[in-house]
PDB file of C-alpha atoms in Angstrom:
ATOM      1  CA  MET K   1     -34.507  41.016 -27.209  1.00  0.00           C
ATOM      2  CA  TYR K   2     -31.980  38.729 -25.590  1.00  0.00           C
ATOM      3  CA  ASP K   3     -30.079  41.952 -24.013  1.00  0.00           C
ATOM      4  CA  ILE K   4     -33.496  42.597 -23.061  1.00  0.00           C
ATOM      5  CA  THR K   5     -33.843  40.154 -20.916  1.00  0.00           C
ATOM      6  CA  ALA K   6     -30.877  40.281 -19.611  1.00  0.00           C
ATOM      7  CA  GLN K   7     -30.898  43.355 -18.132  1.00  0.00           C
ATOM      8  CA  ALA K   8     -34.487  42.848 -16.682  1.00  0.00           C
ATOM      9  CA  VAL K   9     -33.645  39.699 -14.944  1.00  0.00           C
ATOM     10  CA  GLY K  10     -31.201  41.894 -13.713  1.00  0.00           C
ATOM     11  CA  TYR K  11     -33.171  44.364 -11.901  1.00  0.00           C
ATOM     12  CA  LEU K  12     -34.903  41.375 -10.171  1.00  0.00           C
ATOM     13  CA  GLY K  13     -31.781  40.985  -8.753  1.00  0.00           C
ATOM     14  CA  LEU K  14     -31.883  44.630  -8.438  1.00  0.00           C
ATOM     15  CA  ILE K  15     -35.433  44.925  -6.136  1.00  0.00           C
ATOM     16  CA  PHE K  16     -34.383  41.811  -3.759  1.00  0.00           C
ATOM     17  CA  GLY K  17     -31.329  43.722  -2.597  1.00  0.00           C
ATOM     18  CA  ILE K  18     -33.133  47.050  -2.101  1.00  0.00           C
ATOM     19  CA  LEU K  19     -35.021  45.102  -0.218  1.00  0.00           C
ATOM     20  CA  ALA K  20     -32.237  43.367   1.798  1.00  0.00           C
ATOM     21  CA  TYR K  21     -30.868  46.284   3.499  1.00  0.00           C
ATOM     22  CA  GLN K  22     -34.399  47.592   4.539  1.00  0.00           C
ATOM     23  CA  SER K  23     -33.553  44.075   6.832  1.00  0.00           C
ATOM     24  CA  ASN K  24     -33.837  44.498  10.580  1.00  0.00           C
ATOM     25  CA  THR K  25     -31.721  40.974  11.075  1.00  0.00           C
ATOM     26  CA  HIS K  26     -29.002  38.852   9.641  1.00  0.00           C
ATOM     27  CA  LYS K  27     -30.481  35.741   8.305  1.00  0.00           C
ATOM     28  CA  LYS K  28     -33.160  38.268   6.559  1.00  0.00           C
ATOM     29  CA  ILE K  29     -30.561  40.095   4.781  1.00  0.00           C
ATOM     30  CA  LEU K  30     -28.242  37.523   3.544  1.00  0.00           C
ATOM     31  CA  LEU K  31     -31.227  35.304   2.362  1.00  0.00           C
ATOM     32  CA  THR K  32     -32.777  38.724   0.731  1.00  0.00           C
ATOM     33  CA  LYS K  33     -29.268  39.100  -0.948  1.00  0.00           C
ATOM     34  CA  ALA K  34     -29.478  35.600  -2.170  1.00  0.00           C
ATOM     35  CA  ALA K  35     -32.170  35.818  -4.117  1.00  0.00           C
ATOM     36  CA  SER K  36     -30.702  39.108  -5.029  1.00  0.00           C
ATOM     37  CA  GLU K  37     -27.299  37.033  -5.508  1.00  0.00           C
ATOM     38  CA  LEU K  38     -29.104  34.360  -7.937  1.00  0.00           C
ATOM     39  CA  PHE K  39     -30.768  36.556 -10.637  1.00  0.00           C
ATOM     40  CA  PHE K  40     -27.534  38.881 -11.331  1.00  0.00           C
ATOM     41  CA  GLY K  41     -25.711  35.443 -10.864  1.00  0.00           C
ATOM     42  CA  VAL K  42     -28.375  34.439 -14.380  1.00  0.00           C
ATOM     43  CA  GLN K  43     -27.818  38.047 -15.352  1.00  0.00           C
ATOM     44  CA  TYR K  44     -24.125  38.078 -15.410  1.00  0.00           C
ATOM     45  CA  VAL K  45     -23.543  33.848 -17.530  1.00  0.00           C
ATOM     46  CA  MET K  46     -26.881  35.758 -20.109  1.00  0.00           C
ATOM     47  CA  LEU K  47     -23.965  39.280 -20.128  1.00  0.00           C
ATOM     48  CA  GLY K  48     -20.776  36.705 -20.746  1.00  0.00           C
ATOM     49  CA  ALA K  49     -19.351  37.284 -17.639  1.00  0.00           C
ATOM     50  CA  TYR K  50     -18.740  34.247 -16.119  1.00  0.00           C
ATOM     51  CA  ALA K  51     -16.079  36.015 -13.622  1.00  0.00           C
ATOM     52  CA  GLY K  52     -19.552  36.930 -11.895  1.00  0.00           C
ATOM     53  CA  MET K  53     -21.548  34.798 -12.714  1.00  0.00           C
ATOM     54  CA  LEU K  54     -19.354  32.050 -10.074  1.00  0.00           C
ATOM     55  CA  THR K  55     -19.204  34.354  -7.938  1.00  0.00           C
ATOM     56  CA  ASN K  56     -22.908  35.504  -7.284  1.00  0.00           C
ATOM     57  CA  LEU K  57     -23.192  31.315  -7.244  1.00  0.00           C
ATOM     58  CA  ILE K  58     -21.117  31.136  -4.486  1.00  0.00           C
ATOM     59  CA  GLY K  59     -21.944  34.167  -2.746  1.00  0.00           C
ATOM     60  CA  VAL K  60     -25.893  32.233  -2.358  1.00  0.00           C
ATOM     61  CA  ILE K  61     -24.613  29.095  -1.050  1.00  0.00           C
ATOM     62  CA  ARG K  62     -22.053  31.536   1.042  1.00  0.00           C
ATOM     63  CA  ASN K  63     -25.790  33.265   1.997  1.00  0.00           C
ATOM     64  CA  CYS K  64     -27.609  30.613   2.888  1.00  0.00           C
ATOM     65  CA  THR K  65     -24.523  28.270   5.482  1.00  0.00           C
ATOM     66  CA  LEU K  66     -24.066  32.303   7.159  1.00  0.00           C
ATOM     67  CA  SER K  67     -27.547  32.491   7.480  1.00  0.00           C
ATOM     68  CA  ARG K  68     -27.702  29.931   9.670  1.00  0.00           C
ATOM     69  CA  SER K  69     -27.688  30.864  13.445  1.00  0.00           C
ATOM     70  CA  ASN K  70     -26.043  27.466  14.427  1.00  0.00           C
ATOM     71  CA  ILE K  71     -22.061  28.640  12.365  1.00  0.00           C
ATOM     72  CA  ARG K  72     -20.531  30.991  14.831  1.00  0.00           C
ATOM     73  CA  GLY K  73     -17.132  31.479  16.608  1.00  0.00           C
ATOM     74  CA  LYS K  74     -13.604  29.269  14.385  1.00  0.00           C
ATOM     75  CA  ARG K  75     -16.745  27.365  12.475  1.00  0.00           C
ATOM     76  CA  GLN K  76     -17.254  30.649  11.569  1.00  0.00           C
ATOM     77  CA  ILE K  77     -13.871  32.260  10.476  1.00  0.00           C
ATOM     78  CA  ALA K  78     -13.686  28.675   8.549  1.00  0.00           C
ATOM     79  CA  VAL K  79     -16.929  29.136   6.925  1.00  0.00           C
ATOM     80  CA  THR K  80     -15.638  32.792   5.922  1.00  0.00           C
ATOM     81  CA  VAL K  81     -12.739  31.334   4.805  1.00  0.00           C
ATOM     82  CA  PHE K  82     -12.998  28.399   2.152  1.00  0.00           C
ATOM     83  CA  PHE K  83     -15.481  31.433   0.629  1.00  0.00           C
ATOM     84  CA  LEU K  84     -12.435  33.277   0.319  1.00  0.00           C
ATOM     85  CA  PHE K  85     -10.764  30.049  -2.066  1.00  0.00           C
ATOM     86  CA  LEU K  86     -13.508  29.715  -3.590  1.00  0.00           C
ATOM     87  CA  LEU K  87     -13.721  32.713  -4.406  1.00  0.00           C
ATOM     88  CA  ILE K  88     -10.013  32.734  -5.959  1.00  0.00           C
ATOM     89  CA  GLY K  89     -11.035  29.518  -7.740  1.00  0.00           C
ATOM     90  CA  ALA K  90     -14.141  30.990  -8.690  1.00  0.00           C
ATOM     91  CA  CYS K  91     -11.561  34.001 -10.255  1.00  0.00           C
ATOM     92  CA  MET K  92      -9.116  31.724 -11.400  1.00  0.00           C
ATOM     93  CA  PHE K  93     -11.181  29.899 -13.507  1.00  0.00           C
ATOM     94  CA  SER K  94     -12.363  32.490 -15.164  1.00  0.00           C
ATOM     95  CA  TRP K  95     -10.586  34.942 -15.590  1.00  0.00           C
ATOM     96  CA  THR K  96     -10.519  37.005 -18.356  1.00  0.00           C
ATOM     97  CA  GLY K  97      -8.397  39.306 -17.495  1.00  0.00           C
ATOM     98  CA  PRO K  98      -8.421  42.098 -15.150  1.00  0.00           C
ATOM     99  CA  VAL K  99     -11.630  42.847 -14.514  1.00  0.00           C
ATOM    100  CA  CYS K 100     -11.995  39.863 -13.054  1.00  0.00           C
ATOM    101  CA  LEU K 101     -10.537  40.236  -9.848  1.00  0.00           C
ATOM    102  CA  LEU K 102     -12.973  43.241  -9.424  1.00  0.00           C
ATOM    103  CA  ALA K 103     -15.732  40.118  -8.486  1.00  0.00           C
ATOM    104  CA  MET K 104     -13.472  38.168  -7.276  1.00  0.00           C
ATOM    105  CA  LEU K 105     -12.671  41.736  -5.031  1.00  0.00           C
ATOM    106  CA  GLY K 106     -17.088  42.408  -4.787  1.00  0.00           C
ATOM    107  CA  LYS K 107     -17.431  38.761  -3.398  1.00  0.00           C
ATOM    108  CA  ALA K 108     -14.015  38.899  -0.494  1.00  0.00           C
ATOM    109  CA  PHE K 109     -15.697  42.243   0.827  1.00  0.00           C
ATOM    110  CA  THR K 110     -19.303  40.608   1.168  1.00  0.00           C
ATOM    111  CA  THR K 111     -18.097  38.107   2.212  1.00  0.00           C
ATOM    112  CA  ILE K 112     -16.071  39.240   5.121  1.00  0.00           C
ATOM    113  CA  SER K 113     -19.012  41.411   6.129  1.00  0.00           C
ATOM    114  CA  TYR K 114     -21.478  38.996   5.858  1.00  0.00           C
ATOM    115  CA  SER K 115     -19.456  36.491   8.689  1.00  0.00           C
ATOM    116  CA  ILE K 116     -20.108  39.795  10.974  1.00  0.00           C
ATOM    117  CA  LYS K 117     -23.610  39.175  13.040  1.00  0.00           C
ATOM    118  CA  ASN K 118     -23.772  42.756  13.248  1.00  0.00           C
ATOM    119  CA  THR K 119     -26.027  44.066  11.237  1.00  0.00           C
ATOM    120  CA  ARG K 120     -24.611  47.621  10.918  1.00  0.00           C
ATOM    121  CA  TYR K 121     -21.086  46.659  10.771  1.00  0.00           C
ATOM    122  CA  LEU K 122     -22.168  44.378   8.302  1.00  0.00           C
ATOM    123  CA  ARG K 123     -23.781  47.386   6.203  1.00  0.00           C
ATOM    124  CA  TYR K 124     -20.522  49.607   6.988  1.00  0.00           C
ATOM    125  CA  LEU K 125     -18.158  46.558   5.508  1.00  0.00           C
ATOM    126  CA  THR K 126     -20.725  46.377   2.608  1.00  0.00           C
ATOM    127  CA  ILE K 127     -20.067  49.917   1.210  1.00  0.00           C
ATOM    128  CA  PRO K 128     -16.233  48.678  -0.275  1.00  0.00           C
ATOM    129  CA  SER K 129     -17.468  45.745  -2.336  1.00  0.00           C
ATOM    130  CA  CYS K 130     -20.343  48.189  -3.862  1.00  0.00           C
ATOM    131  CA  ILE K 131     -17.817  50.368  -4.964  1.00  0.00           C
ATOM    132  CA  VAL K 132     -15.870  47.716  -6.546  1.00  0.00           C
ATOM    133  CA  TRP K 133     -19.422  45.896  -7.866  1.00  0.00           C
ATOM    134  CA  LEU K 134     -20.031  49.570  -9.491  1.00  0.00           C
ATOM    135  CA  VAL K 135     -16.463  49.577 -11.245  1.00  0.00           C
ATOM    136  CA  TYR K 136     -17.666  45.995 -12.781  1.00  0.00           C
ATOM    137  CA  ASP K 137     -21.462  46.560 -13.853  1.00  0.00           C
ATOM    138  CA  PHE K 138     -19.996  48.946 -16.207  1.00  0.00           C
ATOM    139  CA  LEU K 139     -17.271  47.443 -18.207  1.00  0.00           C
ATOM    140  CA  VAL K 140     -19.488  44.057 -18.378  1.00  0.00           C
ATOM    141  CA  GLN K 141     -22.910  46.650 -19.059  1.00  0.00           C
ATOM    142  CA  SER K 142     -24.530  45.666 -16.605  1.00  0.00           C
ATOM    143  CA  ARG K 143     -27.451  48.936 -16.047  1.00  0.00           C
ATOM    144  CA  ALA K 144     -29.268  46.761 -13.807  1.00  0.00           C
ATOM    145  CA  GLY K 145     -26.049  45.582 -11.526  1.00  0.00           C
ATOM    146  CA  VAL K 146     -24.830  49.535 -11.796  1.00  0.00           C
ATOM    147  CA  ILE K 147     -28.465  50.615 -10.973  1.00  0.00           C
ATOM    148  CA  TYR K 148     -28.202  48.223  -7.758  1.00  0.00           C
ATOM    149  CA  GLU K 149     -24.945  49.576  -6.517  1.00  0.00           C
ATOM    150  CA  ILE K 150     -25.852  53.281  -6.400  1.00  0.00           C
ATOM    151  CA  PHE K 151     -29.311  51.823  -4.880  1.00  0.00           C
ATOM    152  CA  GLY K 152     -27.844  50.254  -3.022  1.00  0.00           C
ATOM    153  CA  MET K 153     -25.095  51.737  -1.312  1.00  0.00           C
ATOM    154  CA  LEU K 154     -28.373  54.754  -0.337  1.00  0.00           C
ATOM    155  CA  SER K 155     -30.548  51.673   0.485  1.00  0.00           C
ATOM    156  CA  ILE K 156     -27.577  51.374   3.072  1.00  0.00           C
ATOM    157  CA  VAL K 157     -27.226  55.119   3.998  1.00  0.00           C
ATOM    158  CA  VAL K 158     -30.903  54.480   4.918  1.00  0.00           C
ATOM    159  CA  ALA K 159     -31.044  51.833   6.404  1.00  0.00           C
ATOM    160  CA  CYS K 160     -28.325  52.720   8.649  1.00  0.00           C
ATOM    161  CA  ILE K 161     -30.272  56.432   9.651  1.00  0.00           C
ATOM    162  CA  ARG K 162     -33.719  54.459  10.790  1.00  0.00           C
ATOM    163  CA  PHE K 163     -31.429  51.557  12.689  1.00  0.00           C
ATOM    164  CA  ASP K 164     -28.156  53.031  13.615  1.00  0.00           C
ATOM    165  CA  ARG K 165     -29.021  55.701  14.026  1.00  0.00           C
ATOM    166  CA  LYS K 166     -32.064  54.689  16.398  1.00  0.00           C
ATOM    167  CA  ALA K 167     -30.278  52.098  18.538  1.00  0.00           C
ATOM    168  CA  LEU K 168     -26.835  55.121  19.178  1.00  0.00           C
ATOM    169  CA  GLU K 169     -29.707  57.033  20.285  1.00  0.00           C
ATOM    170  CA  ASN K 170     -30.720  54.583  22.297  1.00  0.00           C
TER     171      ASN K 170
END
């Protein structure tokens, strides 16, 4: 029963994550992804995947911080570097083996991509994160996470067609 509950929580994260990539503003993407990461963080703790839990909770705080429109320039770089160091610390704190590096790398990719205000580049730079998280989710047995990363990559492709192709045509 506990495993079913853990997977159900992950499916809530999946729903919010897919919705995020269909948003066309930086703020909406980040805040919807924050909800997704919160659910996945809860799921990871239920699965005993503490690196995934810590990095996702850092991701929630990061997304809420970066969604504020007044963070630009050098301040934005400093905030991004701060969160990258937090991720390294979370990896060290929750170390159970090399699998923890996957959670850190996946979140590091999105930390860098989310600091970019251009939604097209944000989506493109999120793809490496999806690949790393796909492997992590498979290893920690997050079925919702595996499905999410596959759908996440497909959702990014759809969003690129919807928004980026139209922008290039204009």
